PDB file of C-alpha atoms in Angstrom:
ATOM      1  CA  MET A   1     -71.361  58.312 -66.360  1.00 47.00           C
ATOM      2  CA  ALA A   2     -73.963  59.811 -64.015  1.00 45.00           C
ATOM      3  CA  THR A   3     -76.367  57.052 -65.069  1.00 44.00           C
ATOM      4  CA  VAL A   4     -73.849  54.346 -64.207  1.00 41.00           C
ATOM      5  CA  GLN A   5     -73.196  55.886 -60.785  1.00 44.00           C
ATOM      6  CA  PHE A   6     -76.952  56.046 -60.171  1.00 42.00           C
ATOM      7  CA  PHE A   7     -77.512  52.389 -60.829  1.00 40.00           C
ATOM      8  CA  ASN A   8     -74.423  51.366 -58.816  1.00 46.00           C
ATOM      9  CA  GLN A   9     -76.294  52.461 -55.698  1.00 47.00           C
ATOM     10  CA  PHE A  10     -78.576  49.416 -55.941  1.00 44.00           C
ATOM     11  CA  PRO A  11     -77.433  45.847 -55.092  1.00 45.00           C
ATOM     12  CA  CYS A  12     -77.384  43.592 -58.157  1.00 44.00           C
ATOM     13  CA  LYS A  13     -77.127  39.826 -58.173  1.00 45.00           C
ATOM     14  CA  THR A  14     -76.170  37.738 -61.155  1.00 42.00           C
ATOM     15  CA  ARG A  15     -77.709  34.281 -61.230  1.00 46.00           C
ATOM     16  CA  VAL A  16     -76.027  31.627 -63.319  1.00 41.00           C
ATOM     17  CA  GLN A  17     -77.254  28.062 -63.196  1.00 47.00           C
ATOM     18  CA  CYS A  18     -75.172  25.429 -64.959  1.00 44.00           C
ATOM     19  CA  PRO A  19     -75.148  21.677 -64.378  1.00 47.00           C
ATOM     20  CA  SER A  20     -71.905  20.534 -62.888  1.00 46.00           C
ATOM     21  CA  ASN A  21     -71.337  17.990 -65.612  1.00 49.00           C
ATOM     22  CA  SER A  22     -72.511  20.095 -68.503  1.00 47.00           C
ATOM     23  CA  LYS A  23     -70.318  21.200 -71.356  1.00 48.00           C
ATOM     24  CA  PRO A  24     -70.305  24.583 -72.993  1.00 47.00           C
ATOM     25  CA  LEU A  25     -72.837  24.804 -75.756  1.00 44.00           C
ATOM     26  CA  SER A  26     -71.661  26.218 -79.040  1.00 46.00           C
ATOM     27  CA  LYS A  27     -75.253  27.068 -79.960  1.00 47.00           C
ATOM     28  CA  PRO A  28     -77.773  27.156 -77.144  1.00 47.00           C
ATOM     29  CA  PRO A  29     -81.067  25.536 -78.024  1.00 46.00           C
ATOM     30  CA  SER A  30     -84.074  27.782 -78.288  1.00 44.00           C
ATOM     31  CA  SER A  31     -85.711  25.931 -75.393  1.00 42.00           C
ATOM     32  CA  LEU A  32     -83.183  27.433 -72.997  1.00 46.00           C
ATOM     33  CA  VAL A  33     -83.814  31.023 -74.132  1.00 45.00           C
ATOM     34  CA  PRO A  34     -87.490  31.658 -74.862  1.00 49.00           C
ATOM     35  CA  MET A  35     -88.113  34.300 -77.491  1.00 45.00           C
ATOM     36  CA  SER A  36     -90.589  36.039 -75.167  1.00 44.00           C
ATOM     37  CA  ALA A  37     -87.753  36.696 -72.732  1.00 44.00           C
ATOM     38  CA  LEU A  38     -86.022  38.861 -75.298  1.00 43.00           C
ATOM     39  CA  THR A  39     -88.943  41.250 -75.524  1.00 44.00           C
ATOM     40  CA  ARG A  40     -90.381  41.008 -72.014  1.00 47.00           C
ATOM     41  CA  ARG A  41     -89.419  43.716 -69.547  1.00 47.00           C
ATOM     42  CA  PRO A  42     -87.394  42.360 -66.627  1.00 47.00           C
ATOM     43  CA  SER A  43     -89.185  41.269 -63.445  1.00 47.00           C
ATOM     44  CA  PHE A  44     -88.166  42.531 -60.027  1.00 44.00           C
ATOM     45  CA  SER A  45     -88.022  40.703 -56.762  1.00 45.00           C
ATOM     46  CA  PRO A  46     -87.511  42.152 -53.284  1.00 44.00           C
ATOM     47  CA  GLY A  47     -83.903  43.142 -52.728  1.00 43.00           C
ATOM     48  CA  GLU A  48     -83.005  42.760 -56.370  1.00 43.00           C
ATOM     49  CA  PHE A  49     -82.750  45.216 -59.276  1.00 41.00           C
ATOM     50  CA  ALA A  50     -82.340  43.954 -62.802  1.00 42.00           C
ATOM     51  CA  VAL A  51     -81.751  46.040 -65.911  1.00 43.00           C
ATOM     52  CA  SER A  52     -81.913  44.933 -69.493  1.00 43.00           C
ATOM     53  CA  ARG A  53     -80.314  46.744 -72.356  1.00 42.00           C
ATOM     54  CA  SER A  54     -83.620  46.900 -74.168  1.00 43.00           C
ATOM     55  CA  ASP A  55     -84.808  49.438 -71.540  1.00 44.00           C
ATOM     56  CA  PHE A  56     -82.242  52.048 -72.689  1.00 41.00           C
ATOM     57  CA  ARG A  57     -82.595  54.127 -75.780  1.00 46.00           C
ATOM     58  CA  VAL A  58     -79.939  56.491 -77.108  1.00 44.00           C
ATOM     59  CA  ARG A  59     -80.933  59.517 -79.154  1.00 48.00           C
ATOM     60  CA  VAL A  60     -78.253  60.704 -81.513  1.00 45.00           C
ATOM     61  CA  ILE A  61     -78.619  64.200 -82.894  1.00 45.00           C
ATOM     62  CA  ASP A  62     -76.461  66.363 -85.043  1.00 48.00           C
ATOM     63  CA  ALA A  63     -74.550  69.099 -83.211  1.00 45.00           C
ATOM     64  CA  GLU A  64     -75.741  71.774 -85.622  1.00 48.00           C
ATOM     65  CA  ASP A  65     -79.374  70.783 -85.000  1.00 47.00           C
ATOM     66  CA  GLU A  66     -78.857  71.148 -81.259  1.00 47.00           C
ATOM     67  CA  LEU A  67     -77.537  74.704 -81.657  1.00 48.00           C
ATOM     68  CA  ASP A  68     -80.132  75.736 -84.198  1.00 53.00           C
ATOM     69  CA  PRO A  69     -82.811  77.780 -82.363  1.00 48.00           C
ATOM     70  CA  GLU A  70     -85.342  76.891 -85.036  1.00 49.00           C
ATOM     71  CA  THR A  71     -85.129  73.157 -84.264  1.00 49.00           C
ATOM     72  CA  SER A  72     -84.348  73.238 -80.536  1.00 52.00           C
ATOM     73  CA  GLU A  73     -87.293  73.315 -78.147  1.00 53.00           C
ATOM     74  CA  GLY A  74     -88.307  76.908 -77.303  1.00 58.00           C
ATOM     75  CA  GLY A  75     -85.701  78.373 -79.637  1.00 62.00           C
ATOM     76  CA  GLY A  76     -88.222  79.601 -82.163  1.00 71.00           C
ATOM     77  CA  SER A  77     -90.236  81.560 -79.615  1.00 81.00           C
ATOM     78  CA  ALA A  78     -87.078  83.069 -78.093  1.00 81.00           C
ATOM     79  CA  LEU A  79     -85.924  84.220 -81.512  1.00 81.00           C
ATOM     80  CA  LEU A  80     -89.339  85.693 -82.226  1.00 78.00           C
ATOM     81  CA  MET A  81     -89.294  87.609 -78.925  1.00 79.00           C
ATOM     82  CA  ALA A  82     -85.837  88.992 -79.705  1.00 79.00           C
ATOM     83  CA  GLU A  83     -86.944  90.152 -83.143  1.00 78.00           C
ATOM     84  CA  GLU A  84     -90.033  91.826 -81.667  1.00 72.00           C
ATOM     85  CA  ALA A  85     -87.896  93.609 -79.060  1.00 75.00           C
ATOM     86  CA  ILE A  86     -85.522  94.925 -81.730  1.00 83.00           C
ATOM     87  CA  GLU A  87     -88.441  96.069 -83.855  1.00 80.00           C
ATOM     88  CA  SER A  88     -89.988  97.882 -80.870  1.00 79.00           C
ATOM     89  CA  VAL A  89     -86.733  99.722 -80.148  1.00 85.00           C
ATOM     90  CA  GLU A  90     -86.430 100.782 -83.783  1.00 89.00           C
ATOM     91  CA  GLU A  91     -90.025 102.056 -83.796  1.00 92.00           C
ATOM     92  CA  THR A  92     -89.346 104.039 -80.608  1.00 93.00           C
ATOM     93  CA  GLU A  93     -86.256 105.665 -82.107  1.00 94.00           C
ATOM     94  CA  VAL A  94     -88.240 106.664 -85.200  1.00 94.00           C
ATOM     95  CA  LEU A  95     -90.965 108.173 -83.002  1.00 95.00           C
ATOM     96  CA  LYS A  96     -88.393 110.121 -80.972  1.00 95.00           C
ATOM     97  CA  ARG A  97     -86.831 111.604 -84.098  1.00 94.00           C
ATOM     98  CA  SER A  98     -90.258 112.415 -85.555  1.00 95.00           C
ATOM     99  CA  LEU A  99     -91.246 114.197 -82.345  1.00 96.00           C
ATOM    100  CA  VAL A 100     -88.059 116.270 -82.250  1.00 95.00           C
ATOM    101  CA  ASP A 101     -88.475 117.184 -85.926  1.00 95.00           C
ATOM    102  CA  SER A 102     -92.055 118.303 -85.315  1.00 95.00           C
ATOM    103  CA  LEU A 103     -90.868 120.636 -82.524  1.00 95.00           C
ATOM    104  CA  TYR A 104     -88.600 122.565 -84.872  1.00 92.00           C
ATOM    105  CA  GLY A 105     -89.675 126.176 -85.275  1.00 90.00           C
ATOM    106  CA  THR A 106     -92.356 126.056 -82.564  1.00 92.00           C
ATOM    107  CA  ASP A 107     -90.342 128.159 -80.057  1.00 90.00           C
ATOM    108  CA  ARG A 108     -90.974 125.572 -77.309  1.00 92.00           C
ATOM    109  CA  GLY A 109     -94.653 125.496 -78.245  1.00 91.00           C
ATOM    110  CA  LEU A 110     -95.318 129.251 -78.265  1.00 87.00           C
ATOM    111  CA  SER A 111     -95.680 129.593 -82.028  1.00 87.00           C
ATOM    112  CA  ALA A 112     -97.044 126.113 -82.783  1.00 90.00           C
ATOM    113  CA  SER A 113    -100.204 126.028 -84.893  1.00 92.00           C
ATOM    114  CA  SER A 114    -103.227 123.968 -83.869  1.00 92.00           C
ATOM    115  CA  GLU A 115    -102.361 121.369 -86.527  1.00 95.00           C
ATOM    116  CA  THR A 116     -98.791 121.126 -85.260  1.00 95.00           C
ATOM    117  CA  ARG A 117     -99.992 120.811 -81.675  1.00 94.00           C
ATOM    118  CA  ALA A 118    -102.280 117.956 -82.676  1.00 95.00           C
ATOM    119  CA  GLU A 119     -99.413 116.190 -84.461  1.00 96.00           C
ATOM    120  CA  ILE A 120     -97.106 116.670 -81.477  1.00 96.00           C
ATOM    121  CA  GLY A 121     -99.783 115.409 -79.095  1.00 95.00           C
ATOM    122  CA  ASP A 122    -100.275 112.261 -81.163  1.00 97.00           C
ATOM    123  CA  LEU A 123     -96.518 111.521 -81.224  1.00 97.00           C
ATOM    124  CA  ILE A 124     -96.314 112.081 -77.476  1.00 97.00           C
ATOM    125  CA  THR A 125     -99.150 109.623 -76.879  1.00 96.00           C
ATOM    126  CA  GLN A 126     -97.466 106.999 -79.063  1.00 96.00           C
ATOM    127  CA  LEU A 127     -94.172 107.413 -77.212  1.00 96.00           C
ATOM    128  CA  GLU A 128     -95.878 107.157 -73.838  1.00 96.00           C
ATOM    129  CA  SER A 129     -97.338 103.800 -74.888  1.00 95.00           C
ATOM    130  CA  LYS A 130     -93.776 102.545 -75.520  1.00 94.00           C
ATOM    131  CA  ASN A 131     -92.279 103.890 -72.288  1.00 95.00           C
ATOM    132  CA  PRO A 132     -89.181 101.739 -71.559  1.00 94.00           C
ATOM    133  CA  THR A 133     -89.143 102.936 -67.928  1.00 95.00           C
ATOM    134  CA  PRO A 134     -92.558 102.153 -66.410  1.00 93.00           C
ATOM    135  CA  ALA A 135     -91.357 103.184 -62.917  1.00 96.00           C
ATOM    136  CA  PRO A 136     -89.218 106.318 -63.399  1.00 95.00           C
ATOM    137  CA  THR A 137     -88.846 106.992 -59.677  1.00 94.00           C
ATOM    138  CA  ASP A 138     -87.150 103.589 -59.386  1.00 94.00           C
ATOM    139  CA  ALA A 139     -84.618 104.693 -62.035  1.00 94.00           C
ATOM    140  CA  LEU A 140     -83.331 107.926 -60.502  1.00 93.00           C
ATOM    141  CA  PHE A 141     -80.040 107.561 -62.367  1.00 94.00           C
ATOM    142  CA  LEU A 142     -81.965 108.284 -65.569  1.00 95.00           C
ATOM    143  CA  LEU A 143     -83.774 111.267 -64.057  1.00 95.00           C
ATOM    144  CA  ASN A 144     -80.515 112.691 -62.750  1.00 96.00           C
ATOM    145  CA  GLY A 145     -78.915 115.560 -64.687  1.00 96.00           C
ATOM    146  CA  LYS A 146     -79.847 118.637 -66.700  1.00 97.00           C
ATOM    147  CA  TRP A 147     -82.890 118.556 -68.991  1.00 97.00           C
ATOM    148  CA  ILE A 148     -83.571 121.200 -71.662  1.00 97.00           C
ATOM    149  CA  LEU A 149     -87.199 122.165 -72.284  1.00 96.00           C
ATOM    150  CA  ALA A 150     -88.062 121.566 -75.949  1.00 96.00           C
ATOM    151  CA  TYR A 151     -91.845 121.895 -75.858  1.00 96.00           C
ATOM    152  CA  THR A 152     -94.681 122.635 -73.459  1.00 93.00           C
ATOM    153  CA  SER A 153     -98.412 123.183 -73.580  1.00 91.00           C
ATOM    154  CA  PHE A 154     -98.318 125.089 -70.278  1.00 87.00           C
ATOM    155  CA  VAL A 155     -99.842 128.467 -71.123  1.00 79.00           C
ATOM    156  CA  GLY A 156     -98.329 130.008 -67.998  1.00 77.00           C
ATOM    157  CA  LEU A 157     -94.940 130.002 -69.743  1.00 77.00           C
ATOM    158  CA  PHE A 158     -96.141 131.642 -72.943  1.00 72.00           C
ATOM    159  CA  PRO A 159     -95.898 135.247 -71.649  1.00 71.00           C
ATOM    160  CA  LEU A 160     -92.340 134.491 -70.567  1.00 70.00           C
ATOM    161  CA  LEU A 161     -91.493 133.047 -73.975  1.00 68.00           C
ATOM    162  CA  SER A 162     -92.980 135.996 -75.841  1.00 66.00           C
ATOM    163  CA  ARG A 163     -90.275 138.115 -77.404  1.00 56.00           C
ATOM    164  CA  GLY A 164     -92.308 141.312 -77.366  1.00 48.00           C
ATOM    165  CA  ILE A 165     -92.419 141.873 -73.602  1.00 52.00           C
ATOM    166  CA  VAL A 166     -88.857 143.168 -73.096  1.00 59.00           C
ATOM    167  CA  PRO A 167     -87.124 144.714 -76.110  1.00 62.00           C
ATOM    168  CA  LEU A 168     -83.776 143.171 -77.142  1.00 68.00           C
ATOM    169  CA  VAL A 169     -84.158 140.387 -74.551  1.00 77.00           C
ATOM    170  CA  LYS A 170     -85.052 136.799 -75.422  1.00 83.00           C
ATOM    171  CA  VAL A 171     -85.340 133.502 -73.557  1.00 86.00           C
ATOM    172  CA  ASP A 172     -82.206 131.620 -74.488  1.00 89.00           C
ATOM    173  CA  GLU A 173     -82.851 128.404 -72.525  1.00 92.00           C
ATOM    174  CA  ILE A 174     -85.272 126.832 -70.057  1.00 93.00           C
ATOM    175  CA  SER A 175     -83.909 123.882 -68.126  1.00 96.00           C
ATOM    176  CA  GLN A 176     -84.530 121.610 -65.172  1.00 96.00           C
ATOM    177  CA  THR A 177     -81.655 120.081 -63.235  1.00 97.00           C
ATOM    178  CA  ILE A 178     -82.393 117.085 -61.012  1.00 96.00           C
ATOM    179  CA  ASP A 179     -80.036 115.951 -58.264  1.00 96.00           C
ATOM    180  CA  SER A 180     -81.300 112.486 -57.354  1.00 92.00           C
ATOM    181  CA  ASP A 181     -78.759 112.081 -54.538  1.00 93.00           C
ATOM    182  CA  ASN A 182     -80.078 115.084 -52.601  1.00 95.00           C
ATOM    183  CA  PHE A 183     -83.639 114.998 -54.009  1.00 95.00           C
ATOM    184  CA  THR A 184     -83.446 118.579 -55.313  1.00 96.00           C
ATOM    185  CA  VAL A 185     -84.763 120.247 -58.463  1.00 95.00           C
ATOM    186  CA  GLU A 186     -83.614 123.517 -60.013  1.00 95.00           C
ATOM    187  CA  ASN A 187     -85.764 125.182 -62.667  1.00 93.00           C
ATOM    188  CA  SER A 188     -83.846 127.832 -64.564  1.00 94.00           C
ATOM    189  CA  VAL A 189     -84.606 130.384 -67.287  1.00 92.00           C
ATOM    190  CA  LEU A 190     -81.655 131.942 -69.089  1.00 91.00           C
ATOM    191  CA  PHE A 191     -82.208 135.380 -70.652  1.00 87.00           C
ATOM    192  CA  ALA A 192     -79.919 136.796 -73.321  1.00 84.00           C
ATOM    193  CA  GLY A 193     -79.662 140.413 -74.450  1.00 76.00           C
ATOM    194  CA  PRO A 194     -77.240 142.509 -76.477  1.00 71.00           C
ATOM    195  CA  LEU A 195     -75.388 143.653 -73.347  1.00 71.00           C
ATOM    196  CA  ALA A 196     -75.628 140.730 -70.933  1.00 75.00           C
ATOM    197  CA  THR A 197     -77.064 137.362 -70.021  1.00 83.00           C
ATOM    198  CA  THR A 198     -78.741 136.511 -66.735  1.00 85.00           C
ATOM    199  CA  SER A 199     -80.901 133.802 -65.244  1.00 89.00           C
ATOM    200  CA  ILE A 200     -83.831 133.368 -62.894  1.00 90.00           C
ATOM    201  CA  SER A 201     -84.154 130.049 -61.139  1.00 93.00           C
ATOM    202  CA  THR A 202     -86.100 128.295 -58.402  1.00 91.00           C
ATOM    203  CA  ASN A 203     -84.741 125.692 -56.024  1.00 93.00           C
ATOM    204  CA  ALA A 204     -87.013 122.926 -54.766  1.00 93.00           C
ATOM    205  CA  LYS A 205     -87.100 119.606 -52.935  1.00 94.00           C
ATOM    206  CA  PHE A 206     -89.000 116.607 -54.274  1.00 94.00           C
ATOM    207  CA  GLU A 207     -90.548 113.552 -52.648  1.00 94.00           C
ATOM    208  CA  ILE A 208     -91.440 110.272 -54.341  1.00 95.00           C
ATOM    209  CA  ARG A 209     -95.171 109.583 -54.096  1.00 94.00           C
ATOM    210  CA  SER A 210     -95.589 106.765 -56.631  1.00 95.00           C
ATOM    211  CA  PRO A 211     -93.565 104.901 -59.289  1.00 95.00           C
ATOM    212  CA  LYS A 212     -94.295 107.785 -61.706  1.00 94.00           C
ATOM    213  CA  ARG A 213     -95.154 110.776 -59.545  1.00 94.00           C
ATOM    214  CA  VAL A 214     -93.087 113.181 -57.441  1.00 93.00           C
ATOM    215  CA  GLN A 215     -94.256 115.991 -55.180  1.00 93.00           C
ATOM    216  CA  ILE A 216     -92.285 119.230 -55.548  1.00 92.00           C
ATOM    217  CA  LYS A 217     -91.949 121.911 -52.873  1.00 91.00           C
ATOM    218  CA  PHE A 218     -90.233 125.125 -53.966  1.00 90.00           C
ATOM    219  CA  GLU A 219     -88.012 126.755 -51.367  1.00 90.00           C
ATOM    220  CA  GLU A 220     -86.401 129.863 -52.890  1.00 89.00           C
ATOM    221  CA  GLY A 221     -85.873 131.868 -56.031  1.00 89.00           C
ATOM    222  CA  VAL A 222     -82.537 133.102 -57.323  1.00 91.00           C
ATOM    223  CA  ILE A 223     -81.734 135.945 -59.707  1.00 87.00           C
ATOM    224  CA  GLY A 224     -78.353 135.231 -61.187  1.00 86.00           C
ATOM    225  CA  THR A 225     -75.603 137.762 -61.537  1.00 80.00           C
ATOM    226  CA  PRO A 226     -75.728 139.360 -65.009  1.00 79.00           C
ATOM    227  CA  GLN A 227     -72.835 138.375 -67.212  1.00 76.00           C
ATOM    228  CA  LEU A 228     -72.047 141.291 -69.501  1.00 70.00           C
ATOM    229  CA  THR A 229     -70.687 140.615 -72.951  1.00 64.00           C
ATOM    230  CA  ASP A 230     -67.438 142.068 -74.160  1.00 56.00           C
ATOM    231  CA  SER A 231     -68.940 143.092 -77.485  1.00 56.00           C
ATOM    232  CA  ILE A 232     -72.315 144.647 -78.215  1.00 56.00           C
ATOM    233  CA  GLU A 233     -74.409 143.251 -81.031  1.00 62.00           C
ATOM    234  CA  ILE A 234     -77.176 145.581 -82.073  1.00 61.00           C
ATOM    235  CA  PRO A 235     -79.869 144.176 -84.365  1.00 64.00           C
ATOM    236  CA  GLU A 236     -81.282 146.177 -87.233  1.00 68.00           C
ATOM    237  CA  TYR A 237     -84.663 146.445 -85.522  1.00 64.00           C
ATOM    238  CA  VAL A 238     -86.656 145.248 -82.516  1.00 63.00           C
ATOM    239  CA  GLU A 239     -90.324 144.420 -82.084  1.00 63.00           C
ATOM    240  CA  PHE A 240     -92.159 146.117 -79.255  1.00 56.00           C
ATOM    241  CA  LEU A 241     -95.918 145.762 -78.756  1.00 54.00           C
ATOM    242  CA  GLY A 242     -96.286 144.564 -82.323  1.00 57.00           C
ATOM    243  CA  GLN A 243     -94.318 147.463 -83.821  1.00 63.00           C
ATOM    244  CA  LYS A 244     -90.912 147.296 -85.523  1.00 67.00           C
ATOM    245  CA  ILE A 245     -88.416 149.893 -84.284  1.00 65.00           C
ATOM    246  CA  ASP A 246     -85.456 150.702 -86.552  1.00 67.00           C
ATOM    247  CA  LEU A 247     -82.180 150.870 -84.594  1.00 65.00           C
ATOM    248  CA  THR A 248     -79.933 151.993 -87.440  1.00 67.00           C
ATOM    249  CA  PRO A 249     -79.784 155.690 -86.348  1.00 65.00           C
ATOM    250  CA  ILE A 250     -78.378 154.825 -82.897  1.00 60.00           C
ATOM    251  CA  ARG A 251     -75.764 152.302 -83.974  1.00 61.00           C
ATOM    252  CA  GLY A 252     -73.027 154.935 -83.866  1.00 62.00           C
ATOM    253  CA  LEU A 253     -73.997 156.060 -80.363  1.00 60.00           C
ATOM    254  CA  LEU A 254     -73.862 152.549 -78.991  1.00 56.00           C
ATOM    255  CA  THR A 255     -70.362 151.903 -80.295  1.00 59.00           C
ATOM    256  CA  SER A 256     -68.810 154.094 -77.589  1.00 61.00           C
ATOM    257  CA  VAL A 257     -70.591 152.051 -74.909  1.00 61.00           C
ATOM    258  CA  GLN A 258     -68.611 148.925 -75.745  1.00 57.00           C
ATOM    259  CA  ASP A 259     -65.448 149.932 -73.841  1.00 59.00           C
ATOM    260  CA  THR A 260     -67.460 150.953 -70.785  1.00 66.00           C
ATOM    261  CA  ALA A 261     -69.424 147.699 -70.817  1.00 62.00           C
ATOM    262  CA  THR A 262     -66.207 145.684 -70.721  1.00 59.00           C
ATOM    263  CA  SER A 263     -64.973 147.333 -67.532  1.00 66.00           C
ATOM    264  CA  VAL A 264     -68.381 147.221 -65.868  1.00 65.00           C
ATOM    265  CA  ALA A 265     -68.718 143.516 -66.626  1.00 61.00           C
ATOM    266  CA  ARG A 266     -65.836 142.652 -64.312  1.00 63.00           C
ATOM    267  CA  THR A 267     -67.450 144.525 -61.430  1.00 67.00           C
ATOM    268  CA  ILE A 268     -70.997 143.207 -61.792  1.00 65.00           C
ATOM    269  CA  SER A 269     -69.935 139.610 -62.374  1.00 65.00           C
ATOM    270  CA  SER A 270     -68.205 139.522 -59.011  1.00 67.00           C
ATOM    271  CA  GLN A 271     -71.463 140.213 -57.119  1.00 73.00           C
ATOM    272  CA  PRO A 272     -73.375 137.324 -55.499  1.00 80.00           C
ATOM    273  CA  PRO A 273     -76.778 136.287 -56.880  1.00 81.00           C
ATOM    274  CA  LEU A 274     -79.945 137.676 -55.324  1.00 83.00           C
ATOM    275  CA  LYS A 275     -82.077 135.151 -53.426  1.00 84.00           C
ATOM    276  CA  PHE A 276     -85.703 135.547 -52.362  1.00 82.00           C
ATOM    277  CA  SER A 277     -88.255 133.340 -50.604  1.00 83.00           C
ATOM    278  CA  LEU A 278     -91.357 131.924 -52.265  1.00 78.00           C
ATOM    279  CA  PRO A 279     -94.854 132.002 -50.736  1.00 73.00           C
ATOM    280  CA  GLY A 280     -95.747 128.675 -49.165  1.00 65.00           C
ATOM    281  CA  ASP A 281     -99.279 128.371 -50.535  1.00 60.00           C
ATOM    282  CA  SER A 282     -98.282 128.437 -54.198  1.00 62.00           C
ATOM    283  CA  ALA A 283     -94.884 126.788 -53.817  1.00 75.00           C
ATOM    284  CA  GLN A 284     -95.998 123.192 -54.273  1.00 84.00           C
ATOM    285  CA  SER A 285     -96.748 121.105 -57.318  1.00 86.00           C
ATOM    286  CA  TRP A 286     -96.524 117.550 -58.569  1.00 89.00           C
ATOM    287  CA  LEU A 287     -95.071 116.056 -61.708  1.00 89.00           C
ATOM    288  CA  LEU A 288     -95.927 112.814 -63.482  1.00 94.00           C
ATOM    289  CA  THR A 289     -93.243 111.260 -65.706  1.00 96.00           C
ATOM    290  CA  THR A 290     -94.927 109.311 -68.503  1.00 97.00           C
ATOM    291  CA  TYR A 291     -91.867 108.565 -70.661  1.00 97.00           C
ATOM    292  CA  LEU A 292     -88.192 108.327 -69.752  1.00 97.00           C
ATOM    293  CA  ASP A 293     -85.020 107.130 -71.424  1.00 96.00           C
ATOM    294  CA  LYS A 294     -81.478 108.433 -71.746  1.00 95.00           C
ATOM    295  CA  ASP A 295     -82.492 111.118 -74.280  1.00 96.00           C
ATOM    296  CA  ILE A 296     -86.102 112.225 -73.731  1.00 97.00           C
ATOM    297  CA  ARG A 297     -88.348 112.811 -70.758  1.00 97.00           C
ATOM    298  CA  ILE A 298     -92.075 113.495 -71.058  1.00 97.00           C
ATOM    299  CA  SER A 299     -93.861 114.821 -67.977  1.00 96.00           C
ATOM    300  CA  ARG A 300     -97.370 115.988 -67.211  1.00 94.00           C
ATOM    301  CA  GLY A 301     -98.189 118.630 -64.625  1.00 87.00           C
ATOM    302  CA  ASP A 302    -101.073 118.979 -62.201  1.00 77.00           C
ATOM    303  CA  GLY A 303    -102.880 121.305 -64.600  1.00 77.00           C
ATOM    304  CA  GLY A 304    -102.889 118.757 -67.430  1.00 82.00           C
ATOM    305  CA  SER A 305    -100.021 120.454 -69.259  1.00 91.00           C
ATOM    306  CA  VAL A 306     -97.312 118.423 -70.959  1.00 95.00           C
ATOM    307  CA  PHE A 307     -93.542 119.017 -71.017  1.00 96.00           C
ATOM    308  CA  VAL A 308     -91.030 117.498 -73.427  1.00 97.00           C
ATOM    309  CA  LEU A 309     -87.425 117.729 -72.240  1.00 97.00           C
ATOM    310  CA  ILE A 310     -84.202 116.547 -73.867  1.00 97.00           C
ATOM    311  CA  LYS A 311     -81.172 115.487 -71.843  1.00 97.00           C
ATOM    312  CA  GLU A 312     -78.169 117.805 -72.056  1.00 96.00           C
ATOM    313  CA  GLY A 313     -75.579 116.228 -74.340  1.00 94.00           C
ATOM    314  CA  SER A 314     -78.106 114.163 -76.276  1.00 95.00           C
ATOM    315  CA  PRO A 315     -77.632 114.077 -80.075  1.00 93.00           C
ATOM    316  CA  LEU A 316     -81.337 114.970 -80.350  1.00 93.00           C
ATOM    317  CA  LEU A 317     -80.433 118.529 -79.368  1.00 90.00           C
ATOM    318  CA  ASN A 318     -78.546 118.856 -82.662  1.00 81.00           C
ATOM    319  CA  PRO A 319     -81.080 117.934 -85.379  1.00 63.00           C
TER     320      PRO A 319
END
């Protein structure tokens, strides 16, 4: 219909020449209609527009062929791109699971062997090459939330992770909480012991410096209020400076402490946390995010160290 409307915009004249005394011919002689006129394209004169039916061609196709991406123009390449995208996502998911599996038993990297470190480093590099978020600072909604440290090569954390420094006390969790609305970062270390749990954290502000890099300025440290447990769990032994100390002889003595600990817990837990300032010279750092999705974040620090963090609530935290 659009074609008809288009041609109706031009003036058309129909020329019919018939002798006044002529009679209708039942079969017009060939001299009146030359055969060349049937195949010759129409001629145009100023102010006139003539169209012959031989100038129009109709292409009839089957409806199924039109919908088939293999036969339609560009459909094959689109299908190939979709298949490649699905394959890439599947490969990324396999790499993520392989990385998490390789972290098992490494105590966040503290007890990882050189072979395991090399394997982890290779998996990290492969994941970074498939980063689905090339500009993490433009996707703050993904950065937002609490991230649990699963692995690091930062040797500065190894003394903290070592179980032999403080008897009966272990690092239960290391996390980083990002508030993208207020541009704040909280790094927190949760300690757990037989009598209580407590935390030490640092509060910081961050500024976006590039699509992948943020500058961090620490403002204060916080020592959380100890939360005493209602029941005391005494292990059979503890390790201190490489030596095993048997705690069986004092188990009976510690039983009477349980009732006292319960009453003291209510008093201590009501106290506010202790805050302290951080020196300005050493209170700045930067962080480069090299991989980011809804489950895993890989970052590299200014000293070349690498951090692998898993989002709180991710199924990857429960292998």
